[in-house]
Amino acid sequence: MKRIQVVPTWSFRDGSGNQLNPQLFSLLRAIHEEGKLTAATKKAGISYRHGWNLLNTWAAFFGVPLVELQKGRGAQLTALGEKLIWAEQRVVARLKPQLESLASDLNMEIHRALEGVSPLLRINASHGYAVALLPDFAEGIQLDLQYKSAEDALASLGRGTCDIAGFHLPTSVVSPKLIESYSRYLKPRVHKVIRFITRRQGLMVKSDNPHGITGLEDLTKAGVRFINRQKESGTRVLLDEMLKQRQINSRQIEGFENEEFTHSAVAAYVASGMADAGMGVEAAARQFGLGFIPLEEEYYLLVCHHRSLEQAAVEQLLQNIRSPAFQQAVMQLPGYSPECCGEIVALDDLLSKTNTI
């Protein structure tokens, strides 16, 4: 069934009202990756002449060049060219969860208008690379996927405004704060846990790692700039707990108060050169060509009321995530594993002994 997507686009206007179509972004990204205009235009799917005209048109629009072309040295982005592509990457990374949630709302309205619609399944979960695959494997169900923090998702489950909530737990670093937070919403006699995926969390750094960062202790080095996640995120809670266990004072970490709201946004921030390190999943680091220093593995889990396991929509979801096709897609994500995906687990002892599930 047709599924719409919502994507951000750029609109540039000067003081005279002149406007340009931002087709240039794909060309700039290709130049950044290839280092030659001939290869970049081919990768962007445009002719060399059109690429050359684009560069000249946009240089005239901004009043400064976006690319430097030097004989024998290929093409290199200017400071403004670099700023444009990283600004776009950061904006997309920041807005993606909200836009995907909006698209889910719109798709639900479309599906409701059709005859013979499939059972409805409402999932609230924090944004992640594996969760984002679910709409592509929603065979037999109407999937209403809304991105929220883990605590907000669990609260929604308690209120009955969603059928399944997503949350995550470290495999070895036990955070009393996280356990206390989740325990307010999860009841062993009421809820059942569905194992989903395991993912690696760690530090994202520039590919050449110029500061020689090997662990959290190196974040306190002079000149190392850090980009953090927001306080309500599971990644932030995990980081805070690891710093506490290692007796590292966060006040000694430059940029610790600066926050982004997704793994991809943190990766884009580091890739743009605005920070030297950030905390996130390996898949985000690889997406932006960054180095990755693994620190901890996390279980990403789904939870529902035990009676929901008998509902047709939940049964279909389990069938979908247990399928070889879905698990193969998860395995394509760096640092992700679908081991035991779809297994039903009792909630007893889960929050006190996360390494037993």
mmCIF file of C-alpha atoms in Angstrom:
data_model
loop_
_atom_site.group_PDB
_atom_site.id
_atom_site.type_symbol
_atom_site.label_atom_id
_atom_site.label_comp_id
_atom_site.label_asym_id
_atom_site.label_seq_id
_atom_site.Cartn_x
_atom_site.Cartn_y
_atom_site.Cartn_z
ATOM 1 C CA MET A 1 0.000 0.000 0.000
ATOM 2 C CA LYS A 2 1.243 3.486 -0.857
ATOM 3 C CA ARG A 3 2.905 5.286 2.068
ATOM 4 C CA ILE A 4 3.728 8.982 1.994
ATOM 5 C CA GLN A 5 6.818 10.574 3.489
ATOM 6 C CA VAL A 6 7.427 14.106 4.730
ATOM 7 C CA VAL A 7 10.877 15.567 4.053
ATOM 8 C CA PRO A 8 12.306 19.053 4.729
ATOM 9 C CA THR A 9 13.329 21.256 1.806
ATOM 10 C CA TRP A 10 15.339 24.483 1.652
ATOM 11 C CA SER A 11 14.206 27.752 0.129
ATOM 12 C CA PHE A 12 16.741 30.532 -0.500
ATOM 13 C CA ARG A 13 15.721 34.108 -1.221
ATOM 14 C CA ASP A 14 17.840 37.236 -1.402
ATOM 15 C CA GLY A 15 16.804 40.778 -0.491
ATOM 16 C CA SER A 16 15.338 41.311 -3.958
ATOM 17 C CA GLY A 17 13.097 38.276 -3.701
ATOM 18 C CA ASN A 18 15.138 36.130 -6.081
ATOM 19 C CA GLN A 19 14.748 32.444 -5.277
ATOM 20 C CA LEU A 20 16.797 29.377 -6.174
ATOM 21 C CA ASN A 21 15.903 25.696 -6.209
ATOM 22 C CA PRO A 22 18.282 23.943 -3.765
ATOM 23 C CA GLN A 23 19.294 21.159 -6.184
ATOM 24 C CA LEU A 24 22.836 22.160 -5.318
ATOM 25 C CA PHE A 25 22.897 20.160 -2.069
ATOM 26 C CA SER A 26 23.291 16.792 -3.772
ATOM 27 C CA LEU A 27 26.147 18.208 -5.861
ATOM 28 C CA LEU A 28 27.914 19.692 -2.824
ATOM 29 C CA ARG A 29 27.654 16.401 -0.938
ATOM 30 C CA ALA A 30 29.078 14.558 -3.931
ATOM 31 C CA ILE A 31 31.976 17.021 -4.243
ATOM 32 C CA HIS A 32 32.704 16.598 -0.535
ATOM 33 C CA GLU A 33 32.810 12.798 -0.976
ATOM 34 C CA GLU A 34 34.503 12.534 -4.383
ATOM 35 C CA GLY A 35 36.834 15.544 -4.481
ATOM 36 C CA LYS A 36 36.377 15.950 -8.249
ATOM 37 C CA LEU A 37 33.655 17.762 -10.165
ATOM 38 C CA THR A 38 33.458 15.143 -12.933
ATOM 39 C CA ALA A 39 32.902 12.316 -10.443
ATOM 40 C CA ALA A 40 30.570 14.471 -8.332
ATOM 41 C CA THR A 41 28.272 15.391 -11.221
ATOM 42 C CA LYS A 42 28.069 11.734 -12.228
ATOM 43 C CA LYS A 43 27.200 10.732 -8.657
ATOM 44 C CA ALA A 44 24.578 13.505 -8.456
ATOM 45 C CA GLY A 45 23.043 12.323 -11.733
ATOM 46 C CA ILE A 46 23.603 15.570 -13.633
ATOM 47 C CA SER A 47 25.801 16.613 -16.548
ATOM 48 C CA TYR A 48 29.176 18.270 -15.988
ATOM 49 C CA ARG A 49 27.907 21.404 -17.727
ATOM 50 C CA HIS A 50 24.816 21.582 -15.520
ATOM 51 C CA GLY A 51 26.963 21.111 -12.429
ATOM 52 C CA TRP A 52 29.290 23.883 -13.511
ATOM 53 C CA ASN A 53 26.325 26.196 -14.149
ATOM 54 C CA LEU A 54 24.862 25.372 -10.735
ATOM 55 C CA LEU A 55 28.084 26.315 -8.996
ATOM 56 C CA ASN A 56 28.339 29.603 -10.901
ATOM 57 C CA THR A 57 24.663 30.479 -10.325
ATOM 58 C CA TRP A 58 24.871 29.848 -6.592
ATOM 59 C CA ALA A 59 28.203 31.655 -6.293
ATOM 60 C CA ALA A 60 26.553 34.702 -7.867
ATOM 61 C CA PHE A 61 23.544 34.305 -5.538
ATOM 62 C CA PHE A 62 25.625 34.232 -2.341
ATOM 63 C CA GLY A 63 28.327 36.579 -3.629
ATOM 64 C CA VAL A 64 31.114 34.122 -2.755
ATOM 65 C CA PRO A 65 32.148 30.760 -4.287
ATOM 66 C CA LEU A 66 31.028 27.479 -2.727
ATOM 67 C CA VAL A 67 33.689 25.328 -4.403
ATOM 68 C CA GLU A 68 37.325 25.860 -5.266
ATOM 69 C CA LEU A 69 38.459 24.200 -8.502
ATOM 70 C CA GLN A 70 42.216 23.813 -8.833
ATOM 71 C CA LYS A 71 44.028 22.155 -11.705
ATOM 72 C CA GLY A 72 45.519 18.871 -10.619
ATOM 73 C CA ARG A 73 43.887 19.068 -7.185
ATOM 74 C CA GLY A 74 40.245 18.537 -8.075
ATOM 75 C CA ALA A 75 37.374 20.288 -6.322
ATOM 76 C CA GLN A 76 37.183 21.348 -2.695
ATOM 77 C CA LEU A 77 34.328 22.975 -0.795
ATOM 78 C CA THR A 78 34.878 26.460 0.585
ATOM 79 C CA ALA A 79 33.976 27.277 4.177
ATOM 80 C CA LEU A 80 30.487 28.349 3.048
ATOM 81 C CA GLY A 81 30.035 25.191 0.978
ATOM 82 C CA GLU A 82 30.970 23.053 3.996
ATOM 83 C CA LYS A 83 28.640 25.050 6.221
ATOM 84 C CA LEU A 84 25.721 24.540 3.826
ATOM 85 C CA ILE A 85 25.942 20.755 3.596
ATOM 86 C CA TRP A 86 26.426 20.285 7.347
ATOM 87 C CA ALA A 87 23.593 22.699 8.097
ATOM 88 C CA GLU A 88 21.339 20.590 5.896
ATOM 89 C CA GLN A 89 22.476 17.353 7.562
ATOM 90 C CA ARG A 90 21.870 18.748 11.047
ATOM 91 C CA VAL A 91 18.422 20.083 10.153
ATOM 92 C CA VAL A 92 17.362 16.750 8.628
ATOM 93 C CA ALA A 93 18.714 14.820 11.622
ATOM 94 C CA ARG A 94 16.905 17.090 14.088
ATOM 95 C CA LEU A 95 13.559 17.052 12.292
ATOM 96 C CA LYS A 96 13.431 13.438 11.123
ATOM 97 C CA PRO A 97 11.623 11.979 14.161
ATOM 98 C CA GLN A 98 8.951 14.697 14.128
ATOM 99 C CA LEU A 99 8.456 14.445 10.366
ATOM 100 C CA GLU A 100 8.184 10.651 10.506
ATOM 101 C CA SER A 101 5.598 10.926 13.294
ATOM 102 C CA LEU A 102 3.648 13.442 11.192
ATOM 103 C CA ALA A 103 3.833 11.149 8.171
ATOM 104 C CA SER A 104 2.509 8.310 10.331
ATOM 105 C CA ASP A 105 -0.517 10.447 11.280
ATOM 106 C CA LEU A 106 -1.209 11.276 7.635
ATOM 107 C CA ASN A 107 -0.841 7.669 6.512
ATOM 108 C CA MET A 108 -3.251 6.554 9.224
ATOM 109 C CA GLU A 109 -5.907 8.933 7.904
ATOM 110 C CA ILE A 110 -5.369 7.651 4.372
ATOM 111 C CA HIS A 111 -5.674 4.029 5.462
ATOM 112 C CA ARG A 112 -8.814 4.685 7.497
ATOM 113 C CA ALA A 113 -10.512 5.970 4.346
ATOM 114 C CA LEU A 114 -9.858 2.715 2.500
ATOM 115 C CA GLU A 115 -12.031 -0.366 2.565
ATOM 116 C CA GLY A 116 -10.849 -3.518 4.310
ATOM 117 C CA VAL A 117 -8.203 -1.818 6.406
ATOM 118 C CA SER A 118 -5.863 -3.935 8.501
ATOM 119 C CA PRO A 119 -5.809 -3.987 12.332
ATOM 120 C CA LEU A 120 -4.437 -0.856 13.972
ATOM 121 C CA LEU A 121 -1.279 -0.995 16.099
ATOM 122 C CA ARG A 122 -0.116 2.096 18.008
ATOM 123 C CA ILE A 123 3.571 2.157 18.935
ATOM 124 C CA ASN A 124 5.255 4.920 20.932
ATOM 125 C CA ALA A 125 9.044 4.639 21.072
ATOM 126 C CA SER A 126 12.224 6.664 21.118
ATOM 127 C CA HIS A 127 13.683 7.244 17.662
ATOM 128 C CA GLY A 128 16.221 4.705 16.462
ATOM 129 C CA TYR A 129 17.533 3.136 13.267
ATOM 130 C CA ALA A 130 15.878 -0.254 13.824
ATOM 131 C CA VAL A 131 12.542 1.202 14.968
ATOM 132 C CA ALA A 132 12.527 3.342 11.825
ATOM 133 C CA LEU A 133 12.482 0.105 9.782
ATOM 134 C CA LEU A 134 9.103 -0.967 11.173
ATOM 135 C CA PRO A 135 6.910 0.985 8.703
ATOM 136 C CA ASP A 136 8.667 -0.839 5.847
ATOM 137 C CA PHE A 137 7.750 -4.185 7.435
ATOM 138 C CA ALA A 138 4.201 -3.397 8.560
ATOM 139 C CA GLU A 139 2.583 -6.116 6.474
ATOM 140 C CA GLY A 140 -0.961 -6.878 7.617
ATOM 141 C CA ILE A 141 -1.273 -3.980 10.085
ATOM 142 C CA GLN A 142 -1.927 -0.264 10.170
ATOM 143 C CA LEU A 143 1.094 1.024 12.041
ATOM 144 C CA ASP A 144 0.802 4.306 13.943
ATOM 145 C CA LEU A 145 4.417 4.927 14.998
ATOM 146 C CA GLN A 146 4.998 7.993 17.166
ATOM 147 C CA TYR A 147 8.455 8.970 18.406
ATOM 148 C CA LYS A 148 8.683 9.914 22.071
ATOM 149 C CA SER A 149 11.210 9.556 24.869
ATOM 150 C CA ALA A 150 11.216 6.143 26.540
ATOM 151 C CA GLU A 151 9.579 7.518 29.679
ATOM 152 C CA ASP A 152 6.869 9.330 27.699
ATOM 153 C CA ALA A 153 6.236 6.151 25.685
ATOM 154 C CA LEU A 154 5.814 4.089 28.861
ATOM 155 C CA ALA A 155 3.502 6.746 30.294
ATOM 156 C CA SER A 156 1.397 6.550 27.116
ATOM 157 C CA LEU A 157 1.168 2.778 27.513
ATOM 158 C CA GLY A 158 -0.046 3.256 31.085
ATOM 159 C CA ARG A 159 -2.715 5.706 29.922
ATOM 160 C CA GLY A 160 -3.842 3.335 27.192
ATOM 161 C CA THR A 161 -3.043 5.772 24.393
ATOM 162 C CA CYS A 162 -0.675 3.296 22.724
ATOM 163 C CA ASP A 163 -0.522 -0.502 22.446
ATOM 164 C CA ILE A 164 3.252 -0.957 22.582
ATOM 165 C CA ALA A 165 5.995 1.199 24.098
ATOM 166 C CA GLY A 166 9.695 1.077 23.285
ATOM 167 C CA PHE A 167 12.467 1.536 25.844
ATOM 168 C CA HIS A 168 16.110 0.559 26.236
ATOM 169 C CA LEU A 169 18.350 -0.820 28.947
ATOM 170 C CA PRO A 170 22.149 -1.149 29.095
ATOM 171 C CA THR A 171 23.349 -4.745 29.201
ATOM 172 C CA SER A 172 25.937 -4.238 31.949
ATOM 173 C CA VAL A 173 25.816 -0.648 33.258
ATOM 174 C CA VAL A 174 22.930 -0.633 35.736
ATOM 175 C CA SER A 175 21.548 2.859 36.270
ATOM 176 C CA PRO A 176 19.443 3.218 39.455
ATOM 177 C CA LYS A 177 17.942 6.406 38.013
ATOM 178 C CA LEU A 178 16.810 4.588 34.865
ATOM 179 C CA ILE A 179 15.459 1.609 36.822
ATOM 180 C CA GLU A 180 13.503 3.904 39.140
ATOM 181 C CA SER A 181 12.093 5.809 36.172
ATOM 182 C CA TYR A 182 10.913 2.686 34.349
ATOM 183 C CA SER A 183 9.606 1.002 37.506
ATOM 184 C CA ARG A 184 6.955 3.704 37.862
ATOM 185 C CA TYR A 185 5.266 2.427 34.702
ATOM 186 C CA LEU A 186 6.118 -1.275 34.373
ATOM 187 C CA LYS A 187 4.201 -3.867 36.411
ATOM 188 C CA PRO A 188 5.357 -7.519 36.341
ATOM 189 C CA ARG A 189 1.815 -8.922 36.637
ATOM 190 C CA VAL A 190 0.455 -6.678 33.916
ATOM 191 C CA HIS A 191 3.142 -6.255 31.252
ATOM 192 C CA LYS A 192 5.125 -8.504 28.954
ATOM 193 C CA VAL A 193 8.365 -7.590 27.196
ATOM 194 C CA ILE A 194 9.102 -8.311 23.545
ATOM 195 C CA ARG A 195 12.806 -8.475 22.773
ATOM 196 C CA PHE A 196 13.597 -6.318 19.756
ATOM 197 C CA ILE A 197 17.263 -5.587 19.025
ATOM 198 C CA THR A 198 20.636 -5.022 20.661
ATOM 199 C CA ARG A 199 22.728 -2.019 19.708
ATOM 200 C CA ARG A 200 26.177 -0.613 20.497
ATOM 201 C CA GLN A 201 26.573 2.771 22.145
ATOM 202 C CA GLY A 202 29.851 4.659 22.267
ATOM 203 C CA LEU A 203 31.783 7.781 21.382
ATOM 204 C CA MET A 204 31.643 9.187 17.866
ATOM 205 C CA VAL A 205 34.839 10.973 16.793
ATOM 206 C CA LYS A 206 36.414 12.254 13.582
ATOM 207 C CA SER A 207 37.715 9.388 11.429
ATOM 208 C CA ASP A 208 41.352 10.351 12.062
ATOM 209 C CA ASN A 209 40.658 10.917 15.795
ATOM 210 C CA PRO A 210 43.086 13.864 16.059
ATOM 211 C CA HIS A 211 42.745 14.115 19.856
ATOM 212 C CA GLY A 212 43.506 10.432 20.395
ATOM 213 C CA ILE A 213 40.242 9.802 22.240
ATOM 214 C CA THR A 214 39.972 6.226 23.516
ATOM 215 C CA GLY A 215 37.408 6.548 26.301
ATOM 216 C CA LEU A 216 35.329 8.833 28.501
ATOM 217 C CA GLU A 217 38.373 9.988 30.467
ATOM 218 C CA ASP A 218 39.730 11.684 27.338
ATOM 219 C CA LEU A 219 36.695 13.976 27.130
ATOM 220 C CA THR A 220 38.283 16.100 29.857
ATOM 221 C CA LYS A 221 41.395 16.779 27.753
ATOM 222 C CA ALA A 222 42.094 20.427 26.977
ATOM 223 C CA GLY A 223 40.677 21.398 23.582
ATOM 224 C CA VAL A 224 38.263 18.450 23.263
ATOM 225 C CA ARG A 225 34.758 19.724 22.518
ATOM 226 C CA PHE A 226 31.765 17.507 23.311
ATOM 227 C CA ILE A 227 28.169 17.450 22.060
ATOM 228 C CA ASN A 228 25.626 15.875 24.406
ATOM 229 C CA ARG A 229 22.136 14.372 24.167
ATOM 230 C CA GLN A 230 19.136 15.923 25.921
ATOM 231 C CA LYS A 231 18.588 15.081 29.585
ATOM 232 C CA GLU A 232 15.475 12.912 29.104
ATOM 233 C CA SER A 233 17.114 10.601 26.559
ATOM 234 C CA GLY A 234 18.276 7.111 27.479
ATOM 235 C CA THR A 235 21.677 7.835 25.954
ATOM 236 C CA ARG A 236 22.150 10.800 28.301
ATOM 237 C CA VAL A 237 21.125 8.746 31.338
ATOM 238 C CA LEU A 238 23.586 6.032 30.305
ATOM 239 C CA LEU A 239 26.384 8.562 29.846
ATOM 240 C CA ASP A 240 25.683 10.214 33.199
ATOM 241 C CA GLU A 241 25.824 6.841 34.935
ATOM 242 C CA MET A 242 29.094 5.838 33.269
ATOM 243 C CA LEU A 243 30.675 9.175 34.209
ATOM 244 C CA LYS A 244 29.502 8.675 37.778
ATOM 245 C CA GLN A 245 30.937 5.156 37.949
ATOM 246 C CA ARG A 246 34.280 6.362 36.560
ATOM 247 C CA GLN A 247 34.250 9.400 38.893
ATOM 248 C CA ILE A 248 34.559 11.821 35.967
ATOM 249 C CA ASN A 249 33.307 15.346 36.655
ATOM 250 C CA SER A 250 31.074 16.444 33.776
ATOM 251 C CA ARG A 251 31.964 20.074 34.522
ATOM 252 C CA GLN A 252 35.426 19.312 33.180
ATOM 253 C CA ILE A 253 33.977 18.314 29.784
ATOM 254 C CA GLU A 254 33.841 21.264 27.390
ATOM 255 C CA GLY A 255 30.442 21.506 25.697
ATOM 256 C CA PHE A 256 28.701 19.075 28.054
ATOM 257 C CA GLU A 257 25.778 21.505 28.333
ATOM 258 C CA ASN A 258 25.267 21.598 24.519
ATOM 259 C CA GLU A 259 22.522 19.186 23.447
ATOM 260 C CA GLU A 260 21.148 17.535 20.322
ATOM 261 C CA PHE A 261 18.017 15.381 20.131
ATOM 262 C CA THR A 262 18.913 12.364 17.961
ATOM 263 C CA HIS A 263 21.892 10.087 17.367
ATOM 264 C CA SER A 264 22.090 11.375 13.791
ATOM 265 C CA ALA A 265 22.097 15.010 14.921
ATOM 266 C CA VAL A 266 25.011 14.321 17.276
ATOM 267 C CA ALA A 267 26.893 12.568 14.458
ATOM 268 C CA ALA A 268 26.240 15.455 12.055
ATOM 269 C CA TYR A 269 27.457 17.915 14.705
ATOM 270 C CA VAL A 270 30.749 16.028 15.072
ATOM 271 C CA ALA A 271 31.127 15.516 11.310
ATOM 272 C CA SER A 272 30.694 19.254 10.734
ATOM 273 C CA GLY A 273 33.678 19.980 12.977
ATOM 274 C CA MET A 274 31.632 21.805 15.620
ATOM 275 C CA ALA A 275 32.545 19.131 18.205
ATOM 276 C CA ASP A 276 35.268 16.516 18.564
ATOM 277 C CA ALA A 277 33.163 13.797 20.199
ATOM 278 C CA GLY A 278 29.587 12.833 20.939
ATOM 279 C CA MET A 279 27.725 9.882 22.421
ATOM 280 C CA GLY A 280 25.532 7.705 20.222
ATOM 281 C CA VAL A 281 25.010 4.448 18.361
ATOM 282 C CA GLU A 282 27.533 3.015 15.929
ATOM 283 C CA ALA A 283 25.115 3.211 12.997
ATOM 284 C CA ALA A 284 25.023 7.017 13.279
ATOM 285 C CA ALA A 285 28.813 7.210 13.350
ATOM 286 C CA ARG A 286 29.160 5.078 10.216
ATOM 287 C CA GLN A 287 26.444 7.044 8.417
ATOM 288 C CA PHE A 288 28.528 10.209 8.734
ATOM 289 C CA GLY A 289 31.949 8.620 8.143
ATOM 290 C CA LEU A 290 33.038 8.957 11.765
ATOM 291 C CA GLY A 291 35.193 6.785 13.974
ATOM 292 C CA PHE A 292 33.475 4.874 16.764
ATOM 293 C CA ILE A 293 34.702 3.860 20.218
ATOM 294 C CA PRO A 294 32.321 1.233 21.712
ATOM 295 C CA LEU A 295 31.440 1.656 25.388
ATOM 296 C CA GLU A 296 28.279 -0.328 26.109
ATOM 297 C CA GLU A 297 25.581 -2.497 24.523
ATOM 298 C CA GLU A 298 21.894 -1.801 24.987
ATOM 299 C CA TYR A 299 18.776 -3.891 24.739
ATOM 300 C CA TYR A 300 16.057 -2.077 22.828
ATOM 301 C CA LEU A 301 12.823 -3.602 24.114
ATOM 302 C CA LEU A 302 9.115 -3.381 23.403
ATOM 303 C CA VAL A 303 6.511 -3.753 26.149
ATOM 304 C CA CYS A 304 2.764 -4.279 26.083
ATOM 305 C CA HIS A 305 -0.097 -5.400 28.307
ATOM 306 C CA HIS A 306 -0.091 -9.197 28.552
ATOM 307 C CA ARG A 307 -3.610 -9.337 27.053
ATOM 308 C CA SER A 308 -2.378 -7.456 23.972
ATOM 309 C CA LEU A 309 -0.315 -10.483 22.929
ATOM 310 C CA GLU A 310 -3.596 -12.114 21.884
ATOM 311 C CA GLN A 311 -4.585 -9.238 19.613
ATOM 312 C CA ALA A 312 -4.312 -9.753 15.860
ATOM 313 C CA ALA A 313 -2.213 -6.618 15.329
ATOM 314 C CA VAL A 314 0.395 -7.630 17.918
ATOM 315 C CA GLU A 315 0.517 -11.191 16.594
ATOM 316 C CA GLN A 316 1.147 -9.785 13.120
ATOM 317 C CA LEU A 317 3.891 -7.465 14.416
ATOM 318 C CA LEU A 318 5.633 -10.423 16.038
ATOM 319 C CA GLN A 319 5.418 -12.331 12.778
ATOM 320 C CA ASN A 320 6.869 -9.358 10.905
ATOM 321 C CA ILE A 321 9.860 -8.757 13.200
ATOM 322 C CA ARG A 322 10.614 -12.479 13.414
ATOM 323 C CA SER A 323 10.816 -12.673 9.617
ATOM 324 C CA PRO A 324 14.199 -13.267 7.946
ATOM 325 C CA ALA A 325 13.662 -10.139 5.829
ATOM 326 C CA PHE A 326 13.317 -7.827 8.829
ATOM 327 C CA GLN A 327 16.191 -9.397 10.719
ATOM 328 C CA GLN A 328 18.411 -9.160 7.653
ATOM 329 C CA ALA A 329 17.590 -5.450 7.426
ATOM 330 C CA VAL A 330 18.590 -4.994 11.077
ATOM 331 C CA MET A 331 21.881 -6.788 10.481
ATOM 332 C CA GLN A 332 22.704 -4.248 7.776
ATOM 333 C CA LEU A 333 22.796 -1.553 10.483
ATOM 334 C CA PRO A 334 26.324 -1.228 11.957
ATOM 335 C CA GLY A 335 26.366 -2.195 15.621
ATOM 336 C CA TYR A 336 22.859 -3.702 15.594
ATOM 337 C CA SER A 337 21.872 -7.314 16.258
ATOM 338 C CA PRO A 338 18.414 -8.944 15.924
ATOM 339 C CA GLU A 339 19.324 -11.860 18.207
ATOM 340 C CA CYS A 340 16.190 -13.153 19.998
ATOM 341 C CA CYS A 341 14.069 -10.571 18.129
ATOM 342 C CA GLY A 342 10.392 -11.270 18.808
ATOM 343 C CA GLU A 343 10.999 -13.380 21.912
ATOM 344 C CA ILE A 344 8.489 -12.833 24.728
ATOM 345 C CA VAL A 345 10.113 -12.213 28.119
ATOM 346 C CA ALA A 346 8.634 -11.960 31.622
ATOM 347 C CA LEU A 347 9.166 -8.603 33.263
ATOM 348 C CA ASP A 348 10.236 -10.153 36.593
ATOM 349 C CA ASP A 349 13.856 -9.306 37.441
ATOM 350 C CA LEU A 350 14.289 -7.426 34.165
ATOM 351 C CA LEU A 351 14.870 -4.037 35.720
ATOM 352 C CA SER A 352 17.163 -5.267 38.481
ATOM 353 C CA LYS A 353 19.226 -7.713 36.399
ATOM 354 C CA THR A 354 19.313 -6.501 32.817
ATOM 355 C CA ASN A 355 21.967 -9.020 31.785
ATOM 356 C CA THR A 356 19.668 -11.968 32.462
ATOM 357 C CA ILE A 357 17.237 -11.508 29.581
#
